[in-house]
Short mmCIF file of C-alpha atoms in Angstrom, two decimals:
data_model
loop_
_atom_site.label_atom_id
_atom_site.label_comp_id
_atom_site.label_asym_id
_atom_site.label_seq_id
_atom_site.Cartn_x
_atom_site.Cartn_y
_atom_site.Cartn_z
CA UNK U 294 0.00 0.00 0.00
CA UNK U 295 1.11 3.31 -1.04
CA UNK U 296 0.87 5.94 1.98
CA UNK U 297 0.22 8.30 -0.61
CA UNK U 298 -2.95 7.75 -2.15
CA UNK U 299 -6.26 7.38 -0.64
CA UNK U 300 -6.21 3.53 0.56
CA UNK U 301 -4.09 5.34 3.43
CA UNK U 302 -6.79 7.26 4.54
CA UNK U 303 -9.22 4.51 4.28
CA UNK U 304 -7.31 1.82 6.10
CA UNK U 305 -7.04 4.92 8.83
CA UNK U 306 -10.60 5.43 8.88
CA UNK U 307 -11.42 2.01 8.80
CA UNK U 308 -9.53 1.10 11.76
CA UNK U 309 -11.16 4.47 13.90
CA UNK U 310 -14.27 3.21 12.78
CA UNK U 311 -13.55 -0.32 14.27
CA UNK U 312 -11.71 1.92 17.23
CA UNK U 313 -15.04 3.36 18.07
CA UNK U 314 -17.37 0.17 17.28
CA UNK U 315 -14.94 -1.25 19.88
CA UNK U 316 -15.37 1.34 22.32
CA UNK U 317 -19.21 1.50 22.24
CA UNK U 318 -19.48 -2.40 22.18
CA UNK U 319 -17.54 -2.96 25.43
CA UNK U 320 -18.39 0.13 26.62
CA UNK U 321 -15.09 0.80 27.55
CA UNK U 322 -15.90 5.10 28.50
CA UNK U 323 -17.49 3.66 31.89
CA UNK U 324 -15.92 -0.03 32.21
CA UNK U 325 -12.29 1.45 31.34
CA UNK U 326 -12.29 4.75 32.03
CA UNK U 327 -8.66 5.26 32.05
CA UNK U 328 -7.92 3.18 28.99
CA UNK U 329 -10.56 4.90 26.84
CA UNK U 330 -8.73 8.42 26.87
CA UNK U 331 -5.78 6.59 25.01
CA UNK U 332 -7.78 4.07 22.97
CA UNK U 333 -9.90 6.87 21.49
CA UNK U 334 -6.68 8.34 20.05
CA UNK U 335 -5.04 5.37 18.60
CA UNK U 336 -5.81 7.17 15.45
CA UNK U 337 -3.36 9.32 15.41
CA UNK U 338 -0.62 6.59 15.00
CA UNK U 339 -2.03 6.06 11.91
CA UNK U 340 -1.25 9.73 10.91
CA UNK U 341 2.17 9.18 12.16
CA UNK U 342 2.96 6.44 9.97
CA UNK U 343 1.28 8.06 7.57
CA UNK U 344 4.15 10.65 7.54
CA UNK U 345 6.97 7.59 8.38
CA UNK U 346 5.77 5.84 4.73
CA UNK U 347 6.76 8.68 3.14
CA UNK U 348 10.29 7.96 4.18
CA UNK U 349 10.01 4.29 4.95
CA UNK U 350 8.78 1.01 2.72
CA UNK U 351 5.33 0.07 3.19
CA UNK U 352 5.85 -2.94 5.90
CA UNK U 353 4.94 -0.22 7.88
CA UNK U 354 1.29 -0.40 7.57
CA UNK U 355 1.95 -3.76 8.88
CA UNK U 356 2.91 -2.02 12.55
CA UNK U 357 -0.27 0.02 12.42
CA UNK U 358 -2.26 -2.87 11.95
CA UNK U 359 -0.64 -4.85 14.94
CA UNK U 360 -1.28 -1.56 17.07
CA UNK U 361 -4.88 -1.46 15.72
CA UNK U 362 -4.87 -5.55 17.26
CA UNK U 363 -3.05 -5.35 20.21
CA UNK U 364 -5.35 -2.69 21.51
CA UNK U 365 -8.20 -4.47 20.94
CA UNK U 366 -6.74 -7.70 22.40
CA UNK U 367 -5.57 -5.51 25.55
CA UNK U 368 -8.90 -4.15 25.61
CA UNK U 369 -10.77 -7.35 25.98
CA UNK U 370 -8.17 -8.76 28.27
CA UNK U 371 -9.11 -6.27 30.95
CA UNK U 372 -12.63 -7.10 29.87
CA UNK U 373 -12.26 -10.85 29.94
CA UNK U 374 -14.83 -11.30 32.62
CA UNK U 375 -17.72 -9.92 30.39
CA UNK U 376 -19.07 -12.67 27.96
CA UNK U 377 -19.62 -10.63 25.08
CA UNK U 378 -16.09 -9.40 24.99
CA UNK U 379 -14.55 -13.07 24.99
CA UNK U 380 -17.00 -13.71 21.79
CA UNK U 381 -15.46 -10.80 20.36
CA UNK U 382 -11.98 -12.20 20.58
CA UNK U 383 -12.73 -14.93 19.42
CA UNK U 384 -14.47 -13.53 16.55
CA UNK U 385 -11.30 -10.85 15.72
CA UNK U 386 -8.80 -13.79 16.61
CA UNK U 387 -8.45 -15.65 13.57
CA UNK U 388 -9.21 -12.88 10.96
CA UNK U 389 -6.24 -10.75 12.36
CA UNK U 390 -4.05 -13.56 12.33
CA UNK U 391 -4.67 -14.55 8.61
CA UNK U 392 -4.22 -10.84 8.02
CA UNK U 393 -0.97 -10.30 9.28
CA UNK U 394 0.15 -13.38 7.86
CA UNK U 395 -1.13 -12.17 4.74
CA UNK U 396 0.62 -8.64 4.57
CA UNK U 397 3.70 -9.98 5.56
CA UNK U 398 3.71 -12.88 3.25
CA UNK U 399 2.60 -10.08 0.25
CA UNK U 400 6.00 -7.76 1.58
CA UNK U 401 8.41 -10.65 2.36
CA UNK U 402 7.63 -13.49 0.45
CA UNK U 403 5.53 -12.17 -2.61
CA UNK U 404 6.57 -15.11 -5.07
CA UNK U 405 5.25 -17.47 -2.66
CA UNK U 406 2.23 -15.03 -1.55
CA UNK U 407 1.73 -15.00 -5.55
CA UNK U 408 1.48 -18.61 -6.08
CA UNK U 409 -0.45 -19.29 -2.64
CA UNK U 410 -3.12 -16.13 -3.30
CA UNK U 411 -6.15 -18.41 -3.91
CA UNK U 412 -5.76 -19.81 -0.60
CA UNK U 413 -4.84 -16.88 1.52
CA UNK U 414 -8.04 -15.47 -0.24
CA UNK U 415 -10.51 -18.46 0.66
CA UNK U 416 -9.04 -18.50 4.63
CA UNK U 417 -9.67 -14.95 4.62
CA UNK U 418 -13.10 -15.17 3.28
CA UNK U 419 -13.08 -17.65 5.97
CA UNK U 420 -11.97 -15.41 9.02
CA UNK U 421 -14.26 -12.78 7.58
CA UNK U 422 -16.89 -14.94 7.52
CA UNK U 423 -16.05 -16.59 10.65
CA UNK U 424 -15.45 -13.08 12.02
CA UNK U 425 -19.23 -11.78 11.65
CA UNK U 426 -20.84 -14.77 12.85
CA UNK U 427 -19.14 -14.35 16.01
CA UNK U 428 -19.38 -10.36 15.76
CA UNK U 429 -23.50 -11.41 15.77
CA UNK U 430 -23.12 -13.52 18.58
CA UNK U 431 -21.09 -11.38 20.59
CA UNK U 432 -23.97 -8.87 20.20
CA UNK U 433 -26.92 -11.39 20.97
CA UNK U 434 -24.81 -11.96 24.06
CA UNK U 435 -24.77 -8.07 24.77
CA UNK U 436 -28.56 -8.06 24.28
CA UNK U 437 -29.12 -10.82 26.47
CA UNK U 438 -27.06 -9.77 29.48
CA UNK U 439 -28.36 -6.32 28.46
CA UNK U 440 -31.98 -8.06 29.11
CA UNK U 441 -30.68 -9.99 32.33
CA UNK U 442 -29.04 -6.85 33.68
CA UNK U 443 -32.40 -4.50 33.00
CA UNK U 444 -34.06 -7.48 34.72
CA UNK U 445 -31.94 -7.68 37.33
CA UNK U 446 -32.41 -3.84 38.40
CA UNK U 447 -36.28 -4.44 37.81
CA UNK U 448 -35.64 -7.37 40.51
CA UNK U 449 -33.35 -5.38 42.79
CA UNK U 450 -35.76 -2.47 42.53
CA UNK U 451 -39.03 -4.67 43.29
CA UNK U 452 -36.59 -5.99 46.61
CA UNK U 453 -35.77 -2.03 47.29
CA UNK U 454 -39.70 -1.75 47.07
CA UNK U 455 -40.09 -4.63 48.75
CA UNK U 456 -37.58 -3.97 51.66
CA UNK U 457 -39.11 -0.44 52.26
CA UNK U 458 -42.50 -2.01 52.59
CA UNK U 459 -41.29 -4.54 54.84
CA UNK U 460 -39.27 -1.54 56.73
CA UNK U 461 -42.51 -0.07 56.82
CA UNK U 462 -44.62 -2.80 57.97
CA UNK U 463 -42.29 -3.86 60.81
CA UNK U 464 -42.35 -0.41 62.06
CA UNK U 465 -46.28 -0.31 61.92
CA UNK U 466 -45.89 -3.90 63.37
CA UNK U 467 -43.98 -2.15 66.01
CA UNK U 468 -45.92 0.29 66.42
CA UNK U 469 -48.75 -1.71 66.61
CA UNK U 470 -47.08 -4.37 69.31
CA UNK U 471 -46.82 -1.21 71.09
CA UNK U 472 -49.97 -0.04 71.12
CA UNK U 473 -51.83 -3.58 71.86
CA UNK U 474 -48.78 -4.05 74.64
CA UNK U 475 -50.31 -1.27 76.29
CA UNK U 476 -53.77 -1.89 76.02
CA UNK U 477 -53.27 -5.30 77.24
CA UNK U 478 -51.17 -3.26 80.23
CA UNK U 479 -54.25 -1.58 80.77
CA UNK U 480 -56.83 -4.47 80.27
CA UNK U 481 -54.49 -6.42 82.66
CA UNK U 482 -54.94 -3.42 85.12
CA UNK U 483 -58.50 -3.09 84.55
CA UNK U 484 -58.92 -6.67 85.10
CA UNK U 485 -57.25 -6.80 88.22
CA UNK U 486 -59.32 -3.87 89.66
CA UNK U 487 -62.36 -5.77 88.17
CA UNK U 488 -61.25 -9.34 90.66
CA UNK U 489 -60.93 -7.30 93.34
CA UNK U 490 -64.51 -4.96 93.29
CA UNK U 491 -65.84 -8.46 92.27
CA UNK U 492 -64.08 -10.15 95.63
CA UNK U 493 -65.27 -7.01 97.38
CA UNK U 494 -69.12 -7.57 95.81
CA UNK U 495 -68.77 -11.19 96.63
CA UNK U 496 -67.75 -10.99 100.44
CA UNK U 497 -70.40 -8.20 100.39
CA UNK U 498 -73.36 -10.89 99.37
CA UNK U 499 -71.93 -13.23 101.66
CA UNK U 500 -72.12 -10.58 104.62
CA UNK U 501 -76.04 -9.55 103.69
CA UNK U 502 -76.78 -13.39 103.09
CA UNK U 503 -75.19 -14.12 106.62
CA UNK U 504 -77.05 -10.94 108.23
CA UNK U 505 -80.78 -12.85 107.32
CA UNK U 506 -79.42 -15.96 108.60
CA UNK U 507 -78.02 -13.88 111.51
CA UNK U 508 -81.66 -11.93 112.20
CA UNK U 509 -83.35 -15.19 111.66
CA UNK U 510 -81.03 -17.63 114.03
CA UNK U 511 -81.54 -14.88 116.64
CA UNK U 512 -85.61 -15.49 116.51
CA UNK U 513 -85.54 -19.14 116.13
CA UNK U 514 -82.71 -19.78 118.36
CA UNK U 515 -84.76 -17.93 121.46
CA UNK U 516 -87.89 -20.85 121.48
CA UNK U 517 -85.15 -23.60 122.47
CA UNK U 518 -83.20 -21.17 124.91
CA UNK U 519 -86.87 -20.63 126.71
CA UNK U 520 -87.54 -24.01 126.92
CA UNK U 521 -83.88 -24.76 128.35
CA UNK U 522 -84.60 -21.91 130.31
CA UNK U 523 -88.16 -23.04 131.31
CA UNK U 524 -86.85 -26.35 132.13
CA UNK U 525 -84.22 -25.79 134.17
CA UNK U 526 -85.91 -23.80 136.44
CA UNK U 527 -88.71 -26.76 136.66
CA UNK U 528 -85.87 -29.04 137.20
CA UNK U 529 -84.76 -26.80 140.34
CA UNK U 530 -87.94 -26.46 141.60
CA UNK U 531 -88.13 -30.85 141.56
CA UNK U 532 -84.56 -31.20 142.94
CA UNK U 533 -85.69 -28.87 145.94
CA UNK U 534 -89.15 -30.80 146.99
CA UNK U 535 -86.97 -33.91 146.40
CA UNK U 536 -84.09 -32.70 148.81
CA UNK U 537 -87.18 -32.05 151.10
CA UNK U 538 -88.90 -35.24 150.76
CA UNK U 539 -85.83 -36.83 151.61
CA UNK U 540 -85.21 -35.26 154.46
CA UNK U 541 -88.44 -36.06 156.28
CA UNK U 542 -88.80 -39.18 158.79
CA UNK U 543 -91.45 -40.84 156.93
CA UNK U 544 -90.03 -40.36 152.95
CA UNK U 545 -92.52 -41.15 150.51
CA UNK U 546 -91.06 -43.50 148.02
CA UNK U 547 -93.53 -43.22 145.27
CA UNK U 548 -93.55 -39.76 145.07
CA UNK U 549 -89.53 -39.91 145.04
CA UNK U 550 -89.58 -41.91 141.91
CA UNK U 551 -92.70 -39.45 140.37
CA UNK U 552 -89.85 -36.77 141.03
CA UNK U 553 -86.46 -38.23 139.65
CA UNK U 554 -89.09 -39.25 136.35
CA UNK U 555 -90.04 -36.13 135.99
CA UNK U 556 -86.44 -34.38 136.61
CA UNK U 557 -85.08 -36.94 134.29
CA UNK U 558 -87.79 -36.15 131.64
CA UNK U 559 -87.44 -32.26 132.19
CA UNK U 560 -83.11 -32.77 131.42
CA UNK U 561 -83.91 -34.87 128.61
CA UNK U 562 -86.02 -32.22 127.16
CA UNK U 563 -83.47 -29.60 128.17
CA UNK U 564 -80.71 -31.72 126.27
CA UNK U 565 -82.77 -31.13 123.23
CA UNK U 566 -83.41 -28.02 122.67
CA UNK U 567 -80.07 -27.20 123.88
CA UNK U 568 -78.86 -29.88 121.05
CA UNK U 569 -81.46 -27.92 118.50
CA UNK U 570 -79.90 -24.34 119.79
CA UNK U 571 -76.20 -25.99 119.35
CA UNK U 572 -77.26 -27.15 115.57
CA UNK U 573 -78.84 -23.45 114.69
CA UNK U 574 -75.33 -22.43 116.22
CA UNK U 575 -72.91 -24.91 113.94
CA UNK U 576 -75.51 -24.25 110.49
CA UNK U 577 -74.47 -20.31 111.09
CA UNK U 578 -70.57 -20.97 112.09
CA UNK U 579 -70.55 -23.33 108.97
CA UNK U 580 -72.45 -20.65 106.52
CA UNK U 581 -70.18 -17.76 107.61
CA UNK U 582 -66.70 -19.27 107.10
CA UNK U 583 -65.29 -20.15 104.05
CA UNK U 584 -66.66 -23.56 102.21
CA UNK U 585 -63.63 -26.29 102.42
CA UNK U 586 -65.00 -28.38 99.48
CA UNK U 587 -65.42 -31.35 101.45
CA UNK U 588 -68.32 -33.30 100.82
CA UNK U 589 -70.58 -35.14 103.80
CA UNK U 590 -73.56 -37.22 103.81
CA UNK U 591 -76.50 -34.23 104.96
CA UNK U 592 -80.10 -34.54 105.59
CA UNK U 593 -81.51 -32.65 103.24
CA UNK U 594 -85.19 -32.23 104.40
CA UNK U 595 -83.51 -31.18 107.83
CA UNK U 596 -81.06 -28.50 106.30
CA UNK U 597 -83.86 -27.49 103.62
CA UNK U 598 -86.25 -26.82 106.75
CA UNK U 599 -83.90 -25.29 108.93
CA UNK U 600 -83.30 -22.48 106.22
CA UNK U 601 -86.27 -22.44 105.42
CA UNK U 602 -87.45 -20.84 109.06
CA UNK U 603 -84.07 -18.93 109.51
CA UNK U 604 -85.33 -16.97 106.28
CA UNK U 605 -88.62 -15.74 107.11
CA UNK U 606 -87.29 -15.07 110.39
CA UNK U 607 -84.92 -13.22 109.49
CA UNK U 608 -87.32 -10.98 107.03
CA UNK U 609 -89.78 -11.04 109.95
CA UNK U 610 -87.00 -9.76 112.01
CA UNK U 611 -87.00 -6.59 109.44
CA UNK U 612 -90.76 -6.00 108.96
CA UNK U 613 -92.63 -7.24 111.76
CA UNK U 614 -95.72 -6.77 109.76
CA UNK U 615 -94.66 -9.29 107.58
CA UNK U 616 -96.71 -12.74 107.60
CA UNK U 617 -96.54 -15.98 104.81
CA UNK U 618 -97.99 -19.21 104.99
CA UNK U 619 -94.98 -21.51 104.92
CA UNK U 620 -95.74 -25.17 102.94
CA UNK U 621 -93.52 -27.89 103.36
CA UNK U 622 -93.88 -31.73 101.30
CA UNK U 623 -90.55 -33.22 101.86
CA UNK U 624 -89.56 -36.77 100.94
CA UNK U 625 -88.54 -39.06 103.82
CA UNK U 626 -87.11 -41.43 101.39
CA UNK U 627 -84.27 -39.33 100.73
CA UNK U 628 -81.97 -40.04 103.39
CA UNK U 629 -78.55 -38.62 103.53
CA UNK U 630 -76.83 -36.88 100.71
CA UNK U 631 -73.54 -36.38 99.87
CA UNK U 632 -72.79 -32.91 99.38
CA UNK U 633 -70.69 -29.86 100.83
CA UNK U 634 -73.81 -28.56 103.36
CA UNK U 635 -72.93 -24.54 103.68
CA UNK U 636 -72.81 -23.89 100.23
CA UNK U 637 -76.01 -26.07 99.55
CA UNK U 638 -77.03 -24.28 102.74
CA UNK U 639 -76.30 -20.68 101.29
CA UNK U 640 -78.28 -21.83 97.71
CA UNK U 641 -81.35 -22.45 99.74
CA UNK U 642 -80.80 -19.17 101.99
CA UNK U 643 -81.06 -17.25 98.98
CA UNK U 644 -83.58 -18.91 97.39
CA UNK U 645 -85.94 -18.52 100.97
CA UNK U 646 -84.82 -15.36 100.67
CA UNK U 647 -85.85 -13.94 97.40
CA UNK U 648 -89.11 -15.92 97.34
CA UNK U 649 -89.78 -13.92 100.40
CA UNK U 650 -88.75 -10.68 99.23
CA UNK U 651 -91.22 -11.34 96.11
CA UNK U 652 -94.53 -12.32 98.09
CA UNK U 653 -93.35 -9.50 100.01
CA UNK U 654 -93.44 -6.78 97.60
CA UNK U 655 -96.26 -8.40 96.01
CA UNK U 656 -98.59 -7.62 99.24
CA UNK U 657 -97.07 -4.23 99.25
CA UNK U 658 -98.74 -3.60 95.79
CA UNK U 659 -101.77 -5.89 96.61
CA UNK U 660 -104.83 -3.68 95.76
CA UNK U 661 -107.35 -5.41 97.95
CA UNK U 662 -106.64 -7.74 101.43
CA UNK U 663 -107.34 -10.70 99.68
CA UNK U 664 -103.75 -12.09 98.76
CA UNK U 665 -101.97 -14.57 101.32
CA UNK U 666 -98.40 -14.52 100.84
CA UNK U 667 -97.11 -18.51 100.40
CA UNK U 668 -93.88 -19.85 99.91
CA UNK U 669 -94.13 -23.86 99.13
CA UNK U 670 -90.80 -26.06 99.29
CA UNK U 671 -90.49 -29.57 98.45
CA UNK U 672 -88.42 -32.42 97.87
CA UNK U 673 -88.35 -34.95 96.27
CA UNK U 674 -86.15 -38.24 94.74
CA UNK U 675 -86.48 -39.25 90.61
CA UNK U 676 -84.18 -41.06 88.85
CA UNK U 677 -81.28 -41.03 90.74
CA UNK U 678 -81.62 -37.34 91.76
CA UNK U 679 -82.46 -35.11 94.64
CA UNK U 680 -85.17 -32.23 93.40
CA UNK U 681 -85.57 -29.46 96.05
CA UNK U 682 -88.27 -26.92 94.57
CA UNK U 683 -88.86 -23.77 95.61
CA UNK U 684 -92.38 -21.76 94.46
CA UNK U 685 -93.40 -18.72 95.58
CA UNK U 686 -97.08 -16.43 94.53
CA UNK U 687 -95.30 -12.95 94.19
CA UNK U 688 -94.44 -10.56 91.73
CA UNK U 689 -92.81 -13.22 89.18
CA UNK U 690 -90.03 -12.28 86.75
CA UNK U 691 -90.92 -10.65 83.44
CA UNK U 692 -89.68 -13.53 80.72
CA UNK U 693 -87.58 -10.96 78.96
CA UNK U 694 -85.11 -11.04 82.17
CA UNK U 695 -85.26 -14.70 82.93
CA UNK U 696 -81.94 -15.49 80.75
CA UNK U 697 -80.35 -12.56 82.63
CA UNK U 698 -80.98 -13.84 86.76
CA UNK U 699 -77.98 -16.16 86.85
CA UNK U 700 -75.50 -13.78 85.46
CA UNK U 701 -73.31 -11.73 87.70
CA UNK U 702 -74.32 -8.38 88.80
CA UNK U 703 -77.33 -8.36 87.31
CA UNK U 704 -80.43 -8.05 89.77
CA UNK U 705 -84.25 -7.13 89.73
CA UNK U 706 -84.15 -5.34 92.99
CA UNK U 707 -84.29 -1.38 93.38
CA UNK U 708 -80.56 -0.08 94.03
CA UNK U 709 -79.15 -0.84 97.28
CA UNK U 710 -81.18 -4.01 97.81
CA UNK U 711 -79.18 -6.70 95.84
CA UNK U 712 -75.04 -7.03 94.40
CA UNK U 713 -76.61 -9.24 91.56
CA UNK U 714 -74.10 -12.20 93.07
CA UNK U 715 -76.61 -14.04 94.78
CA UNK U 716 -78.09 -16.44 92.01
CA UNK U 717 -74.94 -15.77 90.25
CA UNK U 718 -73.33 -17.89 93.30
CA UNK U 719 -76.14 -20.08 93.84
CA UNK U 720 -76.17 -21.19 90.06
CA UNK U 721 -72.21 -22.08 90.54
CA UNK U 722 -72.57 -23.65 93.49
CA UNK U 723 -75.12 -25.80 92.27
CA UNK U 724 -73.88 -26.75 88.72
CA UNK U 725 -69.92 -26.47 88.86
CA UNK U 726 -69.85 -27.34 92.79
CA UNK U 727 -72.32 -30.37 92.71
CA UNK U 728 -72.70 -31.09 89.26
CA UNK U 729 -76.69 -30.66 89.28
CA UNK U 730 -78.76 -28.20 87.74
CA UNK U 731 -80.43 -24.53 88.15
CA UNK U 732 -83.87 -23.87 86.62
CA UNK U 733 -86.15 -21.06 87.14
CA UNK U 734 -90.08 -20.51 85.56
CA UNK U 735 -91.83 -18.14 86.38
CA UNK U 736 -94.33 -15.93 84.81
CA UNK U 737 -95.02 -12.15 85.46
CA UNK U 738 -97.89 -11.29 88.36
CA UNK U 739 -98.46 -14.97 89.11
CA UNK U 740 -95.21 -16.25 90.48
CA UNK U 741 -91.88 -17.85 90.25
CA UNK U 742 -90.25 -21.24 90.78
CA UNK U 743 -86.95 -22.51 91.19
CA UNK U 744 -85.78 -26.24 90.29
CA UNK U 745 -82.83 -27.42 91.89
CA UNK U 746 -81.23 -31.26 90.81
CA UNK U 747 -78.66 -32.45 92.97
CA UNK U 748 -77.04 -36.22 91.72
CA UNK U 749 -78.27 -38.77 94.96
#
């Protein structure tokens, strides 16, 4: 190649235009920064050996097309990691060889070059060939990482997204955990202030349940302290004409023996009552103090009775005025049932009680003098079970309450007459404490009964 006419310029602009192809390809302005300032200018050597061919043969052009190589080759060595780049050198690889080869057979061995130029032409068509294939692979390869890296970002900014989200959830979560943390804080709080007024309501019902059976005991308990009283006096009375009789000269032996009968009688009666007085005694000692749990075989007709009286008493003790007709069927065949006798004993107390706080208020509101106030309790044994039933003629409970009695704190007296606990108490007593059964019916202005089931 002559340096003087325009293949010189070409061959220059060729190899700038590969230059730059180069450059863009492998992107070597932000991959190589440093490189690309000198790589961009590689150019110019073709300039300067534009000016050496002037002086110098042309195996020259021959050095500007191994500087044209070598800096692609030690641009894609620094690049070697990135696929598309080793396609590339592969691609470049054997065309540049068979060029070189070519120019420097055509300079140094042109006979042979001459005789050989069929070949050299075919391999080149070759390399060239060879060379675009791989020059379209190299930039499918571009694409595709181009594709994967684009996807990638998409990827990394969906995790970004994602990551703030989840930043922002487990701060809300936080937040949140917080927030419930402290309303459980306070529900905890509010609880434990809810136990205690409960405790306070509870040991409050116990204290007005034990104050009837405290104002009845202290009316029923007086008949057998009179007749102790009564008797012992009698009794002193016999032991005195006895100490006299015995001290005459002519003792009368019959009416020693009427004396000591009648002493003995008048003790034996005073041993009674003061064994009825002692039981009215133990029934309030047991119904005040805590219940153990411990179950004992109890006469229920006797316990159901005893209440019964220490009730009304005990209302009668409030309103003197006050008067029922008390009716009683118990079943003898009962016998003895096991069961824990001062809760059972505080069930019935409260049942006596309402049933006469009902007739009572009912006689209050009684238009005419015709109503009689009656409480009826019975007992009786049915399949295996003890049935204690308490009925009463007074006000009755309106039916849209009766799912509400046996819930706690809820009551159908005027404020300041009832804590609600009562049937609240009675109803777990009886179901969770003896495994029976609760039932009320009643209907409004006739009346209301309660059904209790205890297993016999």
């Amino acid at each position: 190649m002559n340096w003087s006419d325009g293949e010189s310029y070409i061959a220059i602009g060729l190899a700038s235009v590969i230059i730059r192809y180069i450059r863009k390809f492998l992107e070597t302005e932000t991959r190589l920064p440093g490189w690309d300032r000198y790589l961009k200018q590689v150019w110019l050597t073709g300039f300067i050996l534009m000016g050496f061919g002037s002086i110098f043969p042309d195996p020259w052009l021959i050095w500007y097309e191994l500087i044209i190589i070598f800096s692609i080759v030690y641009t894609i060595s620094h690049l070697y990691e990135f696929r598309p780049a080793r396609t590339l050198l592969l691609a470049i690889a054997p065309y540049s060889f068979i060029l070189i080869v070519k120019d420097l057979l055509e300079h140094l061995a042109r006979k042979f070059y001459n005789a050989n130029e069929d070949y050299v032409s075919s391999t080149s068509t070759f390399a060239i060939i060879w060379l675009i294939t791989f020059v379209v692979i190299a930039n499918n390869q571009k694409k595709s990482l181009a594709k994967a890296q684009l996807e990638h970002e998409k990827e990394l900014e969906q995790r970004r997204i994602i990551e703030a989200k989840k930043n922002e959830l487990e701060y809300l979560v936080a937040e949140r955990t917080a927030e419930i943390t402290r309303q459980k804080e306070e529900l905890e709080q509010t609880v434990t202030e809810l136990k205690a007024t409960q405790s306070q309501l509870v040991q409050s019902e116990k204290m007005a349940s034990l104050g009837e059976l405290t104002a009845g005991i202290a009316h029923e308990i007086q008949n057998p302290l009179n007749f102790v009283n009564n008797f012992s006096e009698v009794s002193i009375e016999l032991i005195d004409e006895l100490t006299e009789e015995q001290a005459k000269a002519d003792r009368d032996p019959e009416l020693e023996a009427e004396l000591l009968t009648d002493l003995k009688q008048n003790l034996q009666k005073i041993t009674h009552h003061g064994g009825r007085a002692s039981s009215i005694v133990k029934g309030m000692l047991q119904h005040s103090r805590a219940s153990t749990g411990q179950r004992e075989p109890t006469d229920l007709n006797a316990l159901t009775d005893e209440y019964l009286r220490l009730a009304y008493h005990g209302l009668r003790a409030k309103d003197k005025t006050f008067n029922a007709t008390l009716k009683t069927d118990f079943d003898t065949s009962l016998g003895q049932i096991s069961m824990v006798p001062q809760d059972i004993g505080r069930v019935l107390l409260n049942l006596f009680t309402n049933a006469f706080y009902a007739v009572q208020q009912r006689q209050k509101l009684a238009q005419d003098s015709t109503y009689q106030p009656c409480v009826t309790v019975s007992t009786r044994c049915a399949n295996g079970e003890a049935i204690i039933t308490v009925e009463d003629n007074g006000t009755g409970i309106p039916e849209s309450v009766q799912q509400k009695i046996f819930q706690p704190f809820f009551t159908t007296k005027p404020t300041g007459e009832g804590t609600g606990l009562g049937l609240s108490l009675a109803y777990d007593i009886v179901t969770k404490g003896h495994s029976g059964t609760l039932e009320v019916e009643s209907k409004e202005g006739e009346g209301t009964t309660f059904i209790i089931t205890l297993p016999a």
